Each structure stands twice: as structure tokens, then as C-alpha cells.
mmCIF file of C-alpha atoms in Angstrom:
data_model
loop_
_atom_site.group_PDB
_atom_site.id
_atom_site.type_symbol
_atom_site.label_atom_id
_atom_site.label_comp_id
_atom_site.label_asym_id
_atom_site.label_seq_id
_atom_site.Cartn_x
_atom_site.Cartn_y
_atom_site.Cartn_z
ATOM 1 C CA MET A 18 -7.761 80.992 -46.198
ATOM 2 C CA PHE A 19 -7.477 77.190 -47.304
ATOM 3 C CA SER A 20 -8.656 76.306 -50.867
ATOM 4 C CA VAL A 21 -8.954 72.154 -50.539
ATOM 5 C CA ALA A 22 -8.755 70.425 -54.357
ATOM 6 C CA ILE A 23 -10.114 66.938 -54.917
ATOM 7 C CA GLY A 24 -8.669 66.012 -57.759
ATOM 8 C CA THR A 25 -11.236 63.250 -58.894
ATOM 9 C CA PHE A 26 -12.041 60.397 -62.198
ATOM 10 C CA ASN A 27 -15.281 58.367 -61.454
ATOM 11 C CA GLY A 28 -15.156 58.716 -57.618
ATOM 12 C CA ALA A 29 -18.723 58.641 -57.132
ATOM 13 C CA ARG A 30 -18.683 55.674 -54.769
ATOM 14 C CA THR A 31 -16.744 57.456 -52.110
ATOM 15 C CA LEU A 32 -17.014 61.147 -53.484
ATOM 16 C CA GLY A 33 -19.814 62.140 -51.132
ATOM 17 C CA VAL A 34 -18.572 61.094 -47.697
ATOM 18 C CA ALA A 35 -15.650 63.071 -48.318
ATOM 19 C CA LEU A 36 -17.496 66.598 -48.998
ATOM 20 C CA ASP A 37 -19.814 66.045 -46.241
ATOM 21 C CA ALA A 38 -16.449 65.180 -43.478
ATOM 22 C CA LEU A 39 -14.956 68.534 -45.513
ATOM 23 C CA GLU A 40 -18.616 70.384 -44.800
ATOM 24 C CA ALA A 41 -18.611 68.970 -40.552
ATOM 25 C CA GLN A 42 -14.893 70.821 -40.713
ATOM 26 C CA ILE A 43 -14.656 72.474 -36.826
ATOM 27 C CA THR A 44 -11.890 75.381 -37.925
ATOM 28 C CA GLU A 45 -10.985 79.070 -37.463
ATOM 29 C CA PHE A 46 -10.344 79.060 -40.641
ATOM 30 C CA THR A 47 -11.823 80.059 -43.953
ATOM 31 C CA PHE A 48 -11.481 77.124 -46.654
ATOM 32 C CA GLU A 49 -13.094 76.786 -50.630
ATOM 33 C CA ILE A 50 -13.929 72.941 -51.415
ATOM 34 C CA LEU A 51 -12.574 72.798 -55.341
ATOM 35 C CA VAL A 52 -13.688 68.739 -56.908
ATOM 36 C CA VAL A 53 -11.835 69.049 -60.345
ATOM 37 C CA ASN A 54 -13.944 65.929 -62.244
ATOM 38 C CA ASP A 55 -11.487 64.416 -64.906
ATOM 39 C CA ALA A 56 -13.972 63.740 -67.439
ATOM 40 C CA SER A 57 -15.553 61.483 -65.079
ATOM 41 C CA THR A 58 -18.572 58.891 -66.850
ATOM 42 C CA ASP A 59 -20.466 58.148 -63.543
ATOM 43 C CA SER A 60 -22.291 60.207 -61.112
ATOM 44 C CA THR A 61 -19.283 62.618 -59.709
ATOM 45 C CA VAL A 62 -20.532 65.306 -61.055
ATOM 46 C CA GLU A 63 -24.279 65.001 -59.330
ATOM 47 C CA ILE A 64 -22.244 64.015 -55.925
ATOM 48 C CA ALA A 65 -19.655 67.208 -56.455
ATOM 49 C CA ASN A 66 -23.012 69.274 -57.530
ATOM 50 C CA ARG A 67 -23.927 71.341 -53.937
ATOM 51 C CA PRO A 68 -23.316 74.658 -52.570
ATOM 52 C CA SER A 69 -20.654 74.160 -51.040
ATOM 53 C CA VAL A 70 -18.611 73.202 -53.723
ATOM 54 C CA ARG A 71 -16.579 75.059 -56.096
ATOM 55 C CA LEU A 72 -16.985 72.495 -59.256
ATOM 56 C CA ILE A 73 -14.118 72.364 -61.826
ATOM 57 C CA ASN A 74 -14.970 69.815 -64.736
ATOM 58 C CA LEU A 75 -12.366 68.741 -67.797
ATOM 59 C CA GLU A 76 -13.914 67.650 -71.211
ATOM 60 C CA VAL A 77 -10.616 65.287 -71.301
ATOM 61 C CA ASN A 78 -9.343 63.181 -68.951
ATOM 62 C CA GLN A 79 -5.374 63.920 -68.154
ATOM 63 C CA GLY A 80 -4.977 62.245 -64.620
ATOM 64 C CA HIS A 81 -4.708 63.270 -61.213
ATOM 65 C CA GLY A 82 -1.676 65.395 -61.743
ATOM 66 C CA HIS A 83 -3.438 67.512 -63.943
ATOM 67 C CA THR A 84 -6.191 67.552 -61.558
ATOM 68 C CA LEU A 85 -3.938 68.879 -58.862
ATOM 69 C CA ASN A 86 -2.490 71.865 -61.056
ATOM 70 C CA VAL A 87 -6.116 72.632 -62.446
ATOM 71 C CA GLY A 88 -7.033 73.403 -58.434
ATOM 72 C CA LEU A 89 -3.439 75.226 -58.262
ATOM 73 C CA ALA A 90 -4.114 77.543 -60.984
ATOM 74 C CA GLU A 91 -7.674 77.723 -59.633
ATOM 75 C CA ALA A 92 -6.966 78.440 -55.512
ATOM 76 C CA ARG A 93 -8.086 81.749 -53.765
ATOM 77 C CA GLY A 94 -6.051 80.538 -50.685
ATOM 78 C CA GLN A 95 -2.805 81.342 -49.715
ATOM 79 C CA PHE A 96 -2.373 77.458 -48.711
ATOM 80 C CA MET A 97 -4.069 74.962 -51.005
ATOM 81 C CA ALA A 98 -4.858 71.300 -48.871
ATOM 82 C CA MET A 99 -4.867 68.353 -51.123
ATOM 83 C CA MET A 100 -7.143 65.133 -50.691
ATOM 84 C CA ASP A 101 -8.217 61.914 -52.491
ATOM 85 C CA ASP A 102 -11.883 61.485 -53.532
ATOM 86 C CA ASP A 103 -12.263 58.591 -50.699
ATOM 87 C CA CYS A 104 -10.771 60.347 -48.223
ATOM 88 C CA VAL A 105 -12.483 60.678 -44.547
ATOM 89 C CA PRO A 106 -10.672 64.320 -43.034
ATOM 90 C CA PRO A 107 -11.104 64.286 -39.699
ATOM 91 C CA ARG A 108 -13.550 67.528 -37.605
ATOM 92 C CA GLN A 109 -10.073 69.207 -36.110
ATOM 93 C CA TRP A 110 -8.283 68.163 -40.129
ATOM 94 C CA ILE A 111 -8.148 72.126 -41.489
ATOM 95 C CA GLN A 112 -7.851 73.383 -37.763
ATOM 96 C CA GLN A 113 -4.984 71.394 -37.892
ATOM 97 C CA LEU A 114 -3.496 72.272 -40.888
ATOM 98 C CA GLY A 115 -3.657 75.458 -40.018
ATOM 99 C CA LEU A 116 -2.137 75.795 -36.679
ATOM 100 C CA ALA A 117 1.342 74.245 -38.547
ATOM 101 C CA TRP A 118 1.375 77.145 -40.958
ATOM 102 C CA ILE A 119 0.807 79.450 -38.511
ATOM 103 C CA SER A 120 3.755 78.017 -36.307
ATOM 104 C CA VAL A 121 6.628 77.246 -39.114
ATOM 105 C CA GLY A 122 8.392 80.472 -41.280
ATOM 106 C CA ARG A 123 8.221 81.549 -44.834
ATOM 107 C CA ASP A 124 10.711 79.179 -45.528
ATOM 108 C CA VAL A 125 7.980 76.634 -44.883
ATOM 109 C CA THR A 126 6.467 75.351 -49.014
ATOM 110 C CA MET A 127 4.614 71.878 -48.138
ATOM 111 C CA ILE A 128 2.896 70.372 -44.938
ATOM 112 C CA GLY A 129 1.380 67.346 -45.097
ATOM 113 C CA GLY A 130 0.944 64.330 -42.245
ATOM 114 C CA LEU A 131 -0.490 60.386 -41.520
ATOM 115 C CA VAL A 132 -2.670 58.444 -43.263
ATOM 116 C CA GLU A 133 -4.505 55.827 -41.773
ATOM 117 C CA PRO A 134 -7.658 53.251 -42.341
ATOM 118 C CA PHE A 135 -10.930 55.184 -42.175
ATOM 119 C CA GLU A 136 -11.924 51.119 -41.383
ATOM 120 C CA THR A 137 -10.444 47.593 -40.451
ATOM 121 C CA ASP A 138 -12.863 45.742 -41.307
ATOM 122 C CA THR A 139 -11.346 43.181 -43.702
ATOM 123 C CA PHE A 140 -7.842 42.027 -44.250
ATOM 124 C CA ASN A 141 -6.629 44.072 -46.923
ATOM 125 C CA ARG A 142 -7.997 46.974 -44.342
ATOM 126 C CA ARG A 143 -6.226 45.550 -41.485
ATOM 127 C CA TYR A 144 -3.219 45.087 -43.326
ATOM 128 C CA VAL A 145 -2.219 48.659 -44.529
ATOM 129 C CA ALA A 146 -3.205 49.858 -40.980
ATOM 130 C CA PHE A 147 0.549 48.050 -40.326
ATOM 131 C CA ARG A 148 1.841 48.592 -43.710
ATOM 132 C CA ARG A 149 1.128 52.147 -43.756
ATOM 133 C CA PRO A 150 1.246 51.596 -48.656
ATOM 134 C CA LEU A 151 -0.129 56.069 -48.267
ATOM 135 C CA SER A 152 3.399 57.496 -45.726
ATOM 136 C CA HIS A 153 5.925 60.219 -45.927
ATOM 137 C CA GLN A 154 9.683 59.407 -46.870
ATOM 138 C CA GLU A 155 12.315 60.555 -44.216
ATOM 139 C CA ALA A 156 14.812 63.145 -45.728
ATOM 140 C CA GLU A 157 17.290 60.435 -45.843
ATOM 141 C CA ILE A 158 16.078 58.884 -48.365
ATOM 142 C CA SER A 159 15.947 61.550 -50.564
ATOM 143 C CA GLU A 160 16.700 61.915 -54.691
ATOM 144 C CA GLY A 161 20.546 61.412 -53.900
ATOM 145 C CA ALA A 162 20.644 57.972 -51.010
ATOM 146 C CA GLY A 163 21.931 54.873 -52.912
ATOM 147 C CA PHE A 164 21.502 51.320 -53.169
ATOM 148 C CA TRP A 165 22.850 50.428 -49.522
ATOM 149 C CA PRO A 166 21.353 52.943 -47.345
ATOM 150 C CA ARG A 167 17.812 51.875 -49.292
ATOM 151 C CA LEU A 168 18.409 49.010 -48.147
ATOM 152 C CA LEU A 169 19.366 49.125 -44.935
ATOM 153 C CA TYR A 170 16.154 51.431 -44.516
ATOM 154 C CA GLN A 171 13.825 48.745 -45.923
ATOM 155 C CA LEU A 172 16.155 46.399 -43.851
ATOM 156 C CA SER A 173 15.500 48.481 -40.099
ATOM 157 C CA PRO A 174 13.075 50.883 -41.193
ATOM 158 C CA PRO A 175 13.048 54.058 -38.483
ATOM 159 C CA LYS A 176 10.369 53.865 -35.983
ATOM 160 C CA MET A 177 7.569 56.536 -35.930
ATOM 161 C CA ARG A 178 8.757 59.466 -34.308
ATOM 162 C CA PRO A 179 5.753 62.177 -33.560
ATOM 163 C CA ASP A 180 7.459 65.902 -33.702
ATOM 164 C CA PRO A 181 7.645 67.230 -36.806
ATOM 165 C CA ARG A 182 10.571 67.771 -39.071
ATOM 166 C CA PRO A 183 11.389 68.203 -42.136
ATOM 167 C CA VAL A 184 11.055 65.213 -44.839
ATOM 168 C CA TYR A 185 12.120 64.478 -48.628
ATOM 169 C CA PHE A 186 8.515 64.105 -49.031
ATOM 170 C CA THR A 187 5.245 63.791 -47.754
ATOM 171 C CA VAL A 188 1.807 61.616 -48.796
ATOM 172 C CA GLY A 189 -0.404 63.303 -51.172
ATOM 173 C CA ALA A 190 -3.927 62.223 -49.315
ATOM 174 C CA ASN A 191 -2.585 64.305 -46.635
ATOM 175 C CA MET A 192 -0.321 67.270 -48.011
ATOM 176 C CA SER A 193 -1.075 70.833 -48.397
ATOM 177 C CA VAL A 194 1.653 73.556 -49.906
ATOM 178 C CA ARG A 195 2.075 77.061 -50.108
ATOM 179 C CA VAL A 196 0.142 78.333 -53.332
ATOM 180 C CA ASP A 197 2.217 81.013 -54.174
ATOM 181 C CA ALA A 198 6.035 79.094 -53.692
ATOM 182 C CA ALA A 199 4.393 75.976 -55.719
ATOM 183 C CA ARG A 200 3.157 78.266 -58.745
ATOM 184 C CA GLU A 201 6.461 79.803 -58.863
ATOM 185 C CA VAL A 202 7.792 76.307 -59.514
ATOM 186 C CA GLY A 203 5.947 74.844 -61.797
ATOM 187 C CA GLY A 204 3.304 72.542 -59.677
ATOM 188 C CA PHE A 205 3.086 68.897 -60.043
ATOM 189 C CA THR A 206 3.851 66.774 -62.760
ATOM 190 C CA ASP A 207 1.455 65.674 -65.441
ATOM 191 C CA ALA A 208 2.231 62.767 -66.201
ATOM 192 C CA PRO A 209 0.290 59.787 -65.825
ATOM 193 C CA GLY A 210 0.551 57.910 -62.791
ATOM 194 C CA ALA A 211 1.280 58.543 -58.821
ATOM 195 C CA GLY A 212 3.831 60.735 -57.600
ATOM 196 C CA GLU A 213 2.773 64.041 -57.479
ATOM 197 C CA GLU A 214 3.824 64.256 -54.258
ATOM 198 C CA GLU A 215 7.048 63.599 -55.529
ATOM 199 C CA SER A 216 7.587 65.673 -58.552
ATOM 200 C CA VAL A 217 6.582 68.759 -56.425
ATOM 201 C CA ALA A 218 8.318 68.300 -53.163
ATOM 202 C CA ARG A 219 11.731 68.352 -55.021
ATOM 203 C CA LEU A 220 11.096 71.320 -57.033
ATOM 204 C CA LEU A 221 10.244 73.047 -54.001
ATOM 205 C CA ARG A 222 13.473 71.352 -51.493
ATOM 206 C CA SER A 223 15.505 72.217 -54.896
ATOM 207 C CA LYS A 224 14.650 76.155 -54.956
ATOM 208 C CA PHE A 225 14.069 76.821 -51.471
ATOM 209 C CA GLY A 226 16.528 74.125 -49.709
ATOM 210 C CA PRO A 227 16.248 70.849 -47.879
ATOM 211 C CA GLN A 228 13.982 72.431 -44.572
ATOM 212 C CA THR A 229 10.574 73.395 -46.353
ATOM 213 C CA VAL A 230 8.839 69.947 -46.476
ATOM 214 C CA GLN A 231 7.318 68.890 -43.221
ATOM 215 C CA LEU A 232 5.869 66.568 -41.691
ATOM 216 C CA PHE A 233 2.932 67.255 -38.500
ATOM 217 C CA PRO A 234 3.033 63.375 -36.982
ATOM 218 C CA ASP A 235 -0.636 64.702 -35.309
ATOM 219 C CA ILE A 236 -2.523 65.646 -39.027
ATOM 220 C CA ILE A 237 -4.670 62.712 -39.531
ATOM 221 C CA MET A 238 -5.841 62.169 -42.399
ATOM 222 C CA HIS A 239 -9.029 58.654 -42.882
ATOM 223 C CA HIS A 240 -8.205 57.026 -45.758
ATOM 224 C CA ASN A 241 -11.367 54.522 -47.509
ATOM 225 C CA PHE A 242 -9.089 52.187 -48.516
ATOM 226 C CA ASP A 243 -10.378 48.751 -51.095
ATOM 227 C CA SER A 244 -11.399 46.054 -48.993
ATOM 228 C CA SER A 245 -8.816 43.994 -51.720
ATOM 229 C CA LEU A 246 -6.096 43.008 -51.560
ATOM 230 C CA ARG A 247 -6.082 42.736 -55.313
ATOM 231 C CA ASP A 248 -5.611 47.137 -54.969
ATOM 232 C CA THR A 249 -2.729 47.009 -52.705
ATOM 233 C CA PHE A 250 -1.330 44.924 -55.565
ATOM 234 C CA ARG A 251 -2.226 47.295 -58.331
ATOM 235 C CA ARG A 252 -1.504 50.338 -56.794
ATOM 236 C CA SER A 253 2.063 49.378 -55.527
ATOM 237 C CA ARG A 254 2.472 48.608 -59.476
ATOM 238 C CA SER A 255 0.982 51.700 -59.939
ATOM 239 C CA TYR A 256 3.712 53.492 -57.745
ATOM 240 C CA GLY A 257 6.482 51.647 -59.615
ATOM 241 C CA ARG A 258 5.298 52.101 -63.167
ATOM 242 C CA THR A 259 5.321 55.787 -62.208
ATOM 243 C CA MET A 260 9.192 55.669 -60.580
ATOM 244 C CA GLY A 261 10.213 53.134 -63.451
ATOM 245 C CA ARG A 262 9.149 56.740 -66.254
ATOM 246 C CA ASP A 263 11.327 58.961 -63.381
ATOM 247 C CA TRP A 264 13.997 56.893 -63.585
ATOM 248 C CA VAL A 265 14.377 57.204 -67.098
ATOM 249 C CA ARG A 266 13.593 60.528 -67.274
ATOM 250 C CA ASP A 267 15.967 61.460 -64.574
ATOM 251 C CA ARG A 268 18.682 59.057 -64.819
ATOM 252 C CA ASP A 269 18.782 58.931 -61.405
ATOM 253 C CA ILE A 270 19.346 55.821 -58.057
ATOM 254 C CA PRO A 271 16.377 53.618 -59.474
ATOM 255 C CA SER A 272 13.581 53.006 -57.151
ATOM 256 C CA LEU A 273 13.238 49.622 -57.066
ATOM 257 C CA ALA A 274 12.633 47.412 -53.762
ATOM 258 C CA PRO A 275 15.199 46.270 -53.367
ATOM 259 C CA LEU A 276 14.460 43.322 -50.592
ATOM 260 C CA LEU A 277 13.604 40.502 -52.724
ATOM 261 C CA PRO A 278 16.329 40.627 -55.421
ATOM 262 C CA VAL A 279 19.304 40.225 -53.095
ATOM 263 C CA ALA A 280 16.562 37.488 -51.165
ATOM 264 C CA THR A 281 16.640 35.819 -54.877
ATOM 265 C CA LEU A 282 20.289 36.085 -55.678
ATOM 266 C CA VAL A 283 21.569 34.951 -52.051
ATOM 267 C CA ALA A 284 18.734 32.231 -52.759
ATOM 268 C CA GLY A 285 20.677 31.539 -56.176
ATOM 269 C CA VAL A 286 24.014 31.642 -54.701
ATOM 270 C CA VAL A 287 22.642 28.904 -51.628
ATOM 271 C CA ALA A 288 21.254 26.802 -54.856
ATOM 272 C CA VAL A 289 24.720 25.889 -56.114
ATOM 273 C CA VAL A 290 25.161 24.296 -52.928
ATOM 274 C CA SER A 291 22.631 22.631 -51.524
ATOM 275 C CA PRO A 292 18.670 23.130 -54.387
ATOM 276 C CA VAL A 293 17.139 21.920 -50.722
ATOM 277 C CA SER A 294 18.188 25.027 -48.797
ATOM 278 C CA SER A 295 18.320 27.177 -51.547
ATOM 279 C CA LEU A 296 13.973 26.707 -51.088
ATOM 280 C CA VAL A 297 13.683 26.839 -47.480
ATOM 281 C CA PHE A 298 15.364 29.746 -47.385
ATOM 282 C CA LEU A 299 13.348 31.508 -49.940
ATOM 283 C CA VAL A 300 10.412 30.822 -47.952
ATOM 284 C CA LEU A 301 11.593 32.051 -44.642
ATOM 285 C CA SER A 302 13.307 34.792 -46.116
ATOM 286 C CA PRO A 303 10.284 36.992 -46.514
ATOM 287 C CA TYR A 304 10.213 36.949 -42.044
ATOM 288 C CA VAL A 305 13.779 38.002 -41.658
ATOM 289 C CA LEU A 306 13.277 40.714 -43.950
ATOM 290 C CA TYR A 307 10.347 42.243 -43.263
ATOM 291 C CA ARG A 308 11.027 42.580 -39.370
ATOM 292 C CA ARG A 309 7.609 44.718 -38.734
ATOM 293 C CA TRP A 310 5.102 42.347 -38.538
ATOM 294 C CA PHE A 311 6.832 40.477 -35.474
ATOM 295 C CA ARG A 312 6.460 44.098 -33.828
ATOM 296 C CA TRP A 313 3.026 44.019 -34.846
ATOM 297 C CA LEU A 314 2.216 40.893 -33.532
ATOM 298 C CA ARG A 315 3.238 41.101 -29.785
ATOM 299 C CA SER A 316 1.254 44.556 -30.183
ATOM 300 C CA SER A 317 -1.720 44.143 -31.459
ATOM 301 C CA GLY A 318 -2.139 40.329 -30.880
ATOM 302 C CA SER A 319 -3.372 39.597 -34.053
ATOM 303 C CA ARG A 320 -2.018 36.067 -35.588
ATOM 304 C CA GLU A 321 -3.403 37.914 -39.342
ATOM 305 C CA ALA A 322 0.558 39.533 -38.582
ATOM 306 C CA ILE A 323 2.192 35.751 -39.797
ATOM 307 C CA PHE A 324 1.228 36.375 -42.952
ATOM 308 C CA TYR A 325 1.957 40.184 -43.453
ATOM 309 C CA PRO A 326 5.537 39.593 -44.718
ATOM 310 C CA TYR A 327 4.268 37.346 -47.460
ATOM 311 C CA VAL A 328 1.849 40.218 -48.053
ATOM 312 C CA GLN A 329 4.801 42.627 -48.564
ATOM 313 C CA ALA A 330 6.662 40.290 -50.793
ATOM 314 C CA GLY A 331 4.207 40.343 -53.410
ATOM 315 C CA GLU A 332 3.640 44.404 -53.009
ATOM 316 C CA ASP A 333 8.118 44.782 -54.088
ATOM 317 C CA LEU A 334 7.621 42.430 -55.965
ATOM 318 C CA ALA A 335 4.036 44.196 -58.158
ATOM 319 C CA HIS A 336 6.615 47.451 -57.579
ATOM 320 C CA ASN A 337 8.985 45.654 -59.086
ATOM 321 C CA VAL A 338 7.421 44.722 -62.348
ATOM 322 C CA GLY A 339 5.752 47.938 -62.061
ATOM 323 C CA PHE A 340 9.108 49.649 -62.129
ATOM 324 C CA LEU A 341 10.511 47.656 -65.722
ATOM 325 C CA GLN A 342 6.943 48.316 -67.205
ATOM 326 C CA GLY A 343 7.657 52.221 -66.602
ATOM 327 C CA VAL A 344 11.545 51.682 -67.944
ATOM 328 C CA TRP A 345 9.878 49.670 -71.101
ATOM 329 C CA ARG A 346 7.214 52.245 -71.578
ATOM 330 C CA GLU A 347 9.171 55.821 -72.012
ATOM 331 C CA LEU A 348 11.725 53.871 -74.244
ATOM 332 C CA ARG A 349 9.095 52.928 -76.299
ATOM 333 C CA MET A 350 7.439 56.495 -75.782
ATOM 334 C CA ARG A 351 10.669 57.699 -77.038
ATOM 335 C CA ARG A 352 11.966 55.424 -79.767
ATOM 336 C CA ARG A 353 8.304 57.053 -81.584
ATOM 337 C CA LEU A 354 8.132 60.326 -80.586
ATOM 338 C CA SER A 355 12.673 59.753 -82.051
ATOM 339 C CA HIS A 356 11.020 57.724 -85.262
ATOM 340 C CA GLY A 357 8.053 60.733 -86.007
ATOM 341 C CA SER A 358 10.690 63.248 -86.242
ATOM 342 C CA LEU A 359 13.262 61.683 -88.193
ATOM 343 C CA ARG A 360 10.365 61.712 -90.721
#
């Protein structure tokens, strides 16, 4: 049996479509739907108040990670599947998850799939179809990967493989965990911001080994991405803030997006010799650094792909700004706590 958990805050615009899609699932596996309402102020309660849903209302907004932990504590199923309130699962989603869990042993504690845009009717939605901002992370770039492996990974990202395989973490919008294992390691981070999937994946990998997190690329989730490009930059900055906070806490390798800083450094060196050449290099560098755009242009025929490297550079800039904000906020909070303890 599955418990499908949706944590939501003011998700009235898209939650109804998500629940309709869950109610239309074609599967041999039993499942329950848990909606954890994180103190919404819109009509979320009215939309989620239907016979198929077990609605849990929180009185104080505590963040998405906390809603997932509430869902984990309340789950009656052997497995908990997670999706966002703006996701639209295909009709075979739970069936595919169930078959995936049957095919693996007890040593596997997390299974996830891919996320694709629900619609591609705007520039931003077509861009995210190319970029896949909600994605897993391959096992090669785990918590122990240094700067150079991360740089090479960004310069030459691996091609999408169709085979199930171990990964570092799967994306939270299309993820499932073995309930007893997730409870055993303490669940998800409660800290505000993104990164809940990585937090629990790291704990599961530490407890059960590097093979315990598995990606099944044929399990697809449709995500109702915002139509505005501003939302893409907002998401990148949010992820960056979380990673900056986690870096202060863990003192691990900083999860900065390295391509843009490296290009800026090279441009600065070139500027000593020729400022004009430096400017030309900086303007054209996204086409070299983010090379997937050319393959996408050839395969899709979309001329919009010419602009994708600049959008991706903007994403990386937003991510790094968010990282610095996360570091600053965490250090400031620690100073306040230390001053308070001295009084």
C-alpha cells in the first residue's frame, strides 16, 4: 500500500488538478491520499476536503520539509510517495511505482523518477523542458565530490540514460521512500527552503549504503511549472539559499554553480591584455559553457534555444546569489543564538 503525501501552502490554484489526477489512477495497488495543509490562507482546505483525501491541517506555517515529516508520521502505507501540489501524475504513476518497488530488494529505500513540464505553451515552460530544473543528481556528484568533478559535470553533463540505476538523490516532486527506513533515519530536514530530498537521501545512503537510492527513468511526473521566467530564477535562488545554509552546517564542498565564476575570472585575466576581447569572451562564453543548447536546437528545431544559454547563466547567477544569502543568514542566526546564550 502507498501513502501519497502532498504538502501544500496556498496551493489552491493547482491542488484540485493534482487531486483529480490521483483519483483517476489506474493501478492494482491500494493507496491513500494525504494532504498536509501548512496553514494556508486561501481556499486550499475547501479544495482538499473530499472523501478520497485525508486532510491534516497545521495551525502554523512550518515549511515543506515539516509537512513531509507530518505525512511520514501519519502514513499508513508501506511506502510513501511524494508529489508537489502543482504536479499532475500520469494515470499509471502509482502502478509504475509499485512495480518498481516489487523489482528491488529490501536494501533499496528510495525510488524516484523524472519530472517533465505539464504544458509547453510559454517560453519559460519550453525552457524548463530543455533544462529540467527539477532533477535527480547522479551518484558521481555525491557529498564527497570536489570542485573539479562538479565543474566537469556542468561542462559536460551526462546524457540521459534509460536504465534504472543508483543515484545520489531523486527529485522530491516524483519520489517515494520505504516508510520504516525513512522513519528510522529521522525523516526530512525541517529547515525552511528546498533540499528535503537530498537531506533524507544522504541519511539513507549513510545508513543503508550507496545503492539504496534508485532512479527509474520511465516513472514520469508532470509538473505544472509557472508560465513566468521569474519563477525559474526564484527557484534557483531558493535552492542556492538552502545549499548555502547546509554548507555552513556541514562544512562540505560548497555547492556553487562554478561555470559563471570561472568564465568571469578568465574574462578578468583577458581584460588585462585586451578589454574588448574580454567583453566579447564574457558575452559569448555561455554558448561554450552551456553546450546542451546546440543539441536541443538540432533535435527540436526551436530557434528559442539560441537564448537558453543566457537563461541558464542567469539561473547560475541566481543560485550563487542565493548561496551567499543562505550562508549570511545562517551565520547571522548563529551569532544571535550565541549572543543570546551569553546573556
